[in-house]
């Protein structure tokens, strides 16, 4: 009778006593819990502290280049909306200097590309934002060619041309505000269509 209640078979490694399992949780496969040590704070960094103030300013200024080069597309919008006039008014002296010489746009392009983008002394943050501004300016070739080849005097063609110019200008304005503001806060602005092309050019 005692043999049935208390068998004399020795315990094997796979037959650990119950109290050992309670003392050592490793024998309980589904009861282990990960406990985070006290004082450990998990936070996702937004990268603001890693960008120098100088890099932020240089990157923010670069987005004025495509806007100055394409400000003529706003000739219809600026005259119709006074808030946009007030927004552009402080930039008029800089725009006049930029437009004073026909080759200024090309010279700025060469300077930004060879002095900044291809210069490893600048951080990738500066070179990426500069390349975005350059690609955005290069895209202005397409509306310029369309406007030169299709220049209606009135009617539906003129309405379409006004819509195209206004769309290009508003896109440049949004890119200027978004890009410059993001750079001043140390964030990385990724412009539609432009960001992927800039990534491929900046190593």
CSV table of C-alpha atoms in Angstrom, one decimal:
chain,number,residue,atom,x,y,z
A,1,UNK,CA,0.0,0.0,0.0
A,2,UNK,CA,2.8,2.4,0.9
A,3,UNK,CA,4.5,1.5,-2.4
A,4,UNK,CA,1.5,2.6,-4.3
A,5,UNK,CA,1.2,5.9,-2.5
A,6,UNK,CA,4.9,6.7,-2.4
A,7,UNK,CA,6.8,5.0,-5.2
A,8,UNK,CA,10.5,4.4,-4.7
A,9,UNK,CA,11.4,5.3,-8.3
A,10,UNK,CA,14.2,7.9,-8.2
A,11,UNK,CA,13.6,11.3,-9.6
A,12,UNK,CA,15.0,11.9,-13.1
A,13,UNK,CA,16.0,15.3,-14.5
A,14,UNK,CA,12.6,15.6,-16.3
A,15,UNK,CA,10.8,14.9,-13.0
A,16,UNK,CA,11.7,17.9,-10.9
A,17,UNK,CA,9.8,18.4,-7.6
A,18,UNK,CA,7.0,21.0,-7.7
A,19,UNK,CA,8.7,23.3,-5.2
A,20,UNK,CA,11.8,23.5,-7.4
A,21,UNK,CA,9.7,24.6,-10.3
A,22,UNK,CA,8.2,27.4,-8.2
A,23,UNK,CA,11.6,28.5,-7.0
A,24,UNK,CA,13.2,28.4,-10.4
A,25,UNK,CA,10.8,30.0,-13.0
A,26,UNK,CA,12.9,28.7,-15.9
A,27,UNK,CA,11.1,25.4,-15.6
A,28,UNK,CA,7.8,27.1,-16.3
A,29,UNK,CA,7.9,27.9,-20.0
A,30,UNK,CA,4.8,30.0,-20.2
A,31,UNK,CA,5.0,32.0,-17.0
A,32,UNK,CA,8.2,34.0,-17.6
A,33,UNK,CA,7.7,37.8,-17.7
A,34,UNK,CA,10.2,40.4,-18.8
A,35,UNK,CA,10.6,43.1,-16.1
A,36,UNK,CA,12.1,46.4,-17.2
A,37,UNK,CA,14.7,47.7,-14.8
A,38,UNK,CA,13.8,50.7,-12.8
A,39,UNK,CA,14.9,54.0,-14.1
A,40,UNK,CA,15.2,52.9,-17.7
A,41,UNK,CA,13.2,55.2,-20.0
A,42,UNK,CA,12.6,54.3,-23.5
A,43,UNK,CA,12.1,57.3,-25.8
A,44,UNK,CA,12.2,57.8,-29.5
A,45,UNK,CA,14.5,60.6,-30.5
A,46,UNK,CA,13.4,63.0,-33.2
A,47,UNK,CA,17.0,63.9,-34.1
A,48,UNK,CA,16.7,67.6,-33.2
A,49,UNK,CA,19.8,67.5,-30.9
A,50,UNK,CA,22.0,66.0,-33.6
A,51,UNK,CA,21.7,68.9,-36.1
A,52,UNK,CA,23.9,71.9,-35.5
A,53,UNK,CA,22.4,75.4,-35.6
A,54,UNK,CA,24.6,76.3,-38.6
A,55,UNK,CA,23.4,73.3,-40.6
A,56,UNK,CA,19.8,74.2,-39.9
A,57,UNK,CA,20.2,77.8,-41.1
A,58,UNK,CA,22.1,76.8,-44.3
A,59,UNK,CA,19.5,74.1,-45.1
A,60,UNK,CA,16.6,76.5,-44.5
A,61,UNK,CA,18.2,79.2,-46.7
A,62,UNK,CA,18.6,76.8,-49.6
A,63,UNK,CA,14.9,76.5,-50.1
A,64,UNK,CA,14.7,80.1,-51.1
A,65,UNK,CA,16.6,79.3,-54.3
A,66,UNK,CA,13.9,77.5,-56.2
A,67,UNK,CA,11.3,79.9,-54.9
A,68,UNK,CA,13.2,83.0,-56.2
A,69,UNK,CA,13.8,81.2,-59.5
A,70,UNK,CA,10.1,80.4,-60.0
A,71,UNK,CA,8.4,83.4,-58.4
A,72,UNK,CA,7.3,84.6,-61.8
A,73,UNK,CA,4.7,81.8,-61.9
A,74,UNK,CA,2.8,83.7,-59.2
A,75,UNK,CA,2.0,86.7,-61.3
A,76,UNK,CA,-1.7,85.7,-61.3
A,77,UNK,CA,-2.0,84.6,-57.7
A,78,UNK,CA,-0.1,87.5,-56.1
A,79,UNK,CA,-2.3,90.1,-57.8
A,80,UNK,CA,-5.5,88.4,-56.7
A,81,UNK,CA,-4.8,87.6,-53.1
A,82,UNK,CA,-3.5,90.3,-50.8
A,83,UNK,CA,-2.3,87.9,-48.0
A,84,UNK,CA,0.1,86.4,-50.5
A,85,UNK,CA,1.2,89.9,-51.4
A,86,UNK,CA,1.9,90.7,-47.8
A,87,UNK,CA,3.8,87.4,-47.4
A,88,UNK,CA,6.0,88.1,-50.5
A,89,UNK,CA,6.6,91.8,-49.7
A,90,UNK,CA,9.6,91.3,-47.4
A,91,UNK,CA,11.3,89.1,-49.9
A,92,UNK,CA,11.1,91.6,-52.8
A,93,UNK,CA,14.6,93.1,-52.3
A,94,UNK,CA,16.2,89.7,-52.4
A,95,UNK,CA,14.1,88.7,-55.4
A,96,UNK,CA,15.2,91.8,-57.3
A,97,UNK,CA,18.8,91.0,-56.6
A,98,UNK,CA,18.4,87.4,-57.7
A,99,UNK,CA,16.6,88.5,-60.9
A,100,UNK,CA,19.0,91.4,-61.7
A,101,UNK,CA,21.3,89.2,-63.7
A,102,UNK,CA,20.1,86.5,-66.1
A,103,UNK,CA,22.8,84.0,-65.1
A,104,UNK,CA,22.3,84.3,-61.3
A,105,UNK,CA,20.1,81.2,-61.2
A,106,UNK,CA,22.7,79.1,-63.0
A,107,UNK,CA,25.5,80.4,-60.9
A,108,UNK,CA,23.7,79.6,-57.7
A,109,UNK,CA,22.9,76.2,-59.1
A,110,UNK,CA,26.6,75.5,-59.8
A,111,UNK,CA,27.6,76.9,-56.4
A,112,UNK,CA,25.1,74.8,-54.4
A,113,UNK,CA,25.9,71.6,-56.3
A,114,UNK,CA,29.7,71.6,-56.4
A,115,UNK,CA,30.4,73.6,-53.3
A,116,UNK,CA,27.8,72.1,-51.0
A,117,UNK,CA,26.3,68.8,-52.3
A,118,UNK,CA,29.7,67.4,-53.5
A,119,UNK,CA,31.6,68.7,-50.5
A,120,UNK,CA,31.9,66.0,-47.8
A,121,UNK,CA,32.9,68.6,-45.3
A,122,UNK,CA,29.2,69.5,-45.0
A,123,UNK,CA,26.9,67.1,-43.1
A,124,UNK,CA,24.6,64.9,-45.0
A,125,UNK,CA,21.7,66.9,-43.5
A,126,UNK,CA,22.9,70.0,-45.3
A,127,UNK,CA,23.7,68.2,-48.6
A,128,UNK,CA,20.4,66.4,-48.7
A,129,UNK,CA,18.3,69.6,-48.2
A,130,UNK,CA,20.5,71.5,-50.7
A,131,UNK,CA,20.0,68.7,-53.2
A,132,UNK,CA,16.2,68.8,-52.7
A,133,UNK,CA,16.2,72.5,-53.5
A,134,UNK,CA,18.3,71.9,-56.6
A,135,UNK,CA,16.0,69.1,-57.9
A,136,UNK,CA,13.0,71.3,-57.2
A,137,UNK,CA,14.5,74.1,-59.3
A,138,UNK,CA,15.4,71.7,-62.1
A,139,UNK,CA,11.7,70.6,-62.3
A,140,UNK,CA,10.8,74.2,-63.2
A,141,UNK,CA,12.2,73.4,-66.7
A,142,UNK,CA,9.0,71.6,-67.6
A,143,UNK,CA,6.4,74.4,-66.9
A,144,UNK,CA,8.8,76.8,-68.5
A,145,UNK,CA,9.0,74.8,-71.7
A,146,UNK,CA,5.2,74.3,-71.7
A,147,UNK,CA,4.7,78.0,-71.3
A,148,UNK,CA,7.1,78.9,-74.1
A,149,UNK,CA,5.5,76.4,-76.6
A,150,UNK,CA,1.9,77.0,-75.6
A,151,UNK,CA,1.3,80.7,-75.0
A,152,UNK,CA,-2.4,81.5,-75.7
A,153,UNK,CA,-3.7,85.0,-75.7
A,154,UNK,CA,-7.2,84.4,-74.3
A,155,UNK,CA,-10.0,81.9,-73.9
A,156,UNK,CA,-9.7,78.4,-72.4
A,157,UNK,CA,-6.0,78.1,-73.2
A,158,UNK,CA,-5.3,81.2,-71.1
A,159,UNK,CA,-7.3,79.8,-68.2
A,160,UNK,CA,-5.3,76.6,-68.3
A,161,UNK,CA,-2.1,78.5,-68.4
A,162,UNK,CA,-3.1,80.6,-65.4
A,163,UNK,CA,-4.1,77.5,-63.5
A,164,UNK,CA,-0.7,75.8,-64.3
A,165,UNK,CA,1.3,78.9,-63.3
A,166,UNK,CA,-0.7,79.3,-60.1
A,167,UNK,CA,-0.3,75.6,-59.2
A,168,UNK,CA,3.5,75.8,-59.7
A,169,UNK,CA,3.8,78.9,-57.6
A,170,UNK,CA,1.7,77.6,-54.7
A,171,UNK,CA,3.8,74.4,-54.8
A,172,UNK,CA,7.0,76.4,-54.6
A,173,UNK,CA,5.5,78.5,-51.7
A,174,UNK,CA,4.5,75.4,-49.8
A,175,UNK,CA,7.9,73.8,-50.3
A,176,UNK,CA,9.6,77.0,-49.1
A,177,UNK,CA,7.5,77.2,-45.9
A,178,UNK,CA,7.6,73.5,-45.1
A,179,UNK,CA,11.2,73.0,-46.0
A,180,UNK,CA,12.6,76.0,-44.2
A,181,UNK,CA,10.5,75.6,-41.1
A,182,UNK,CA,11.4,71.9,-40.8
A,183,UNK,CA,15.1,72.7,-41.2
A,184,UNK,CA,15.0,75.4,-38.5
A,185,UNK,CA,13.5,72.9,-36.1
A,186,UNK,CA,16.2,70.3,-37.0
A,187,UNK,CA,13.8,68.0,-38.8
A,188,UNK,CA,14.2,66.4,-42.2
A,189,UNK,CA,11.6,67.6,-44.8
A,190,UNK,CA,10.9,65.1,-47.5
A,191,UNK,CA,9.3,66.9,-50.5
A,192,UNK,CA,7.0,64.9,-52.8
A,193,UNK,CA,8.7,63.7,-56.0
A,194,UNK,CA,11.9,65.5,-55.0
A,195,UNK,CA,13.1,63.5,-51.9
A,196,UNK,CA,13.8,60.2,-53.7
A,197,UNK,CA,15.9,61.9,-56.3
A,198,UNK,CA,17.8,63.8,-53.7
A,199,UNK,CA,18.5,60.6,-51.8
A,200,UNK,CA,20.0,59.0,-54.8
A,201,UNK,CA,22.4,61.9,-55.4
A,202,UNK,CA,23.6,62.3,-51.8
A,203,UNK,CA,25.8,59.5,-50.4
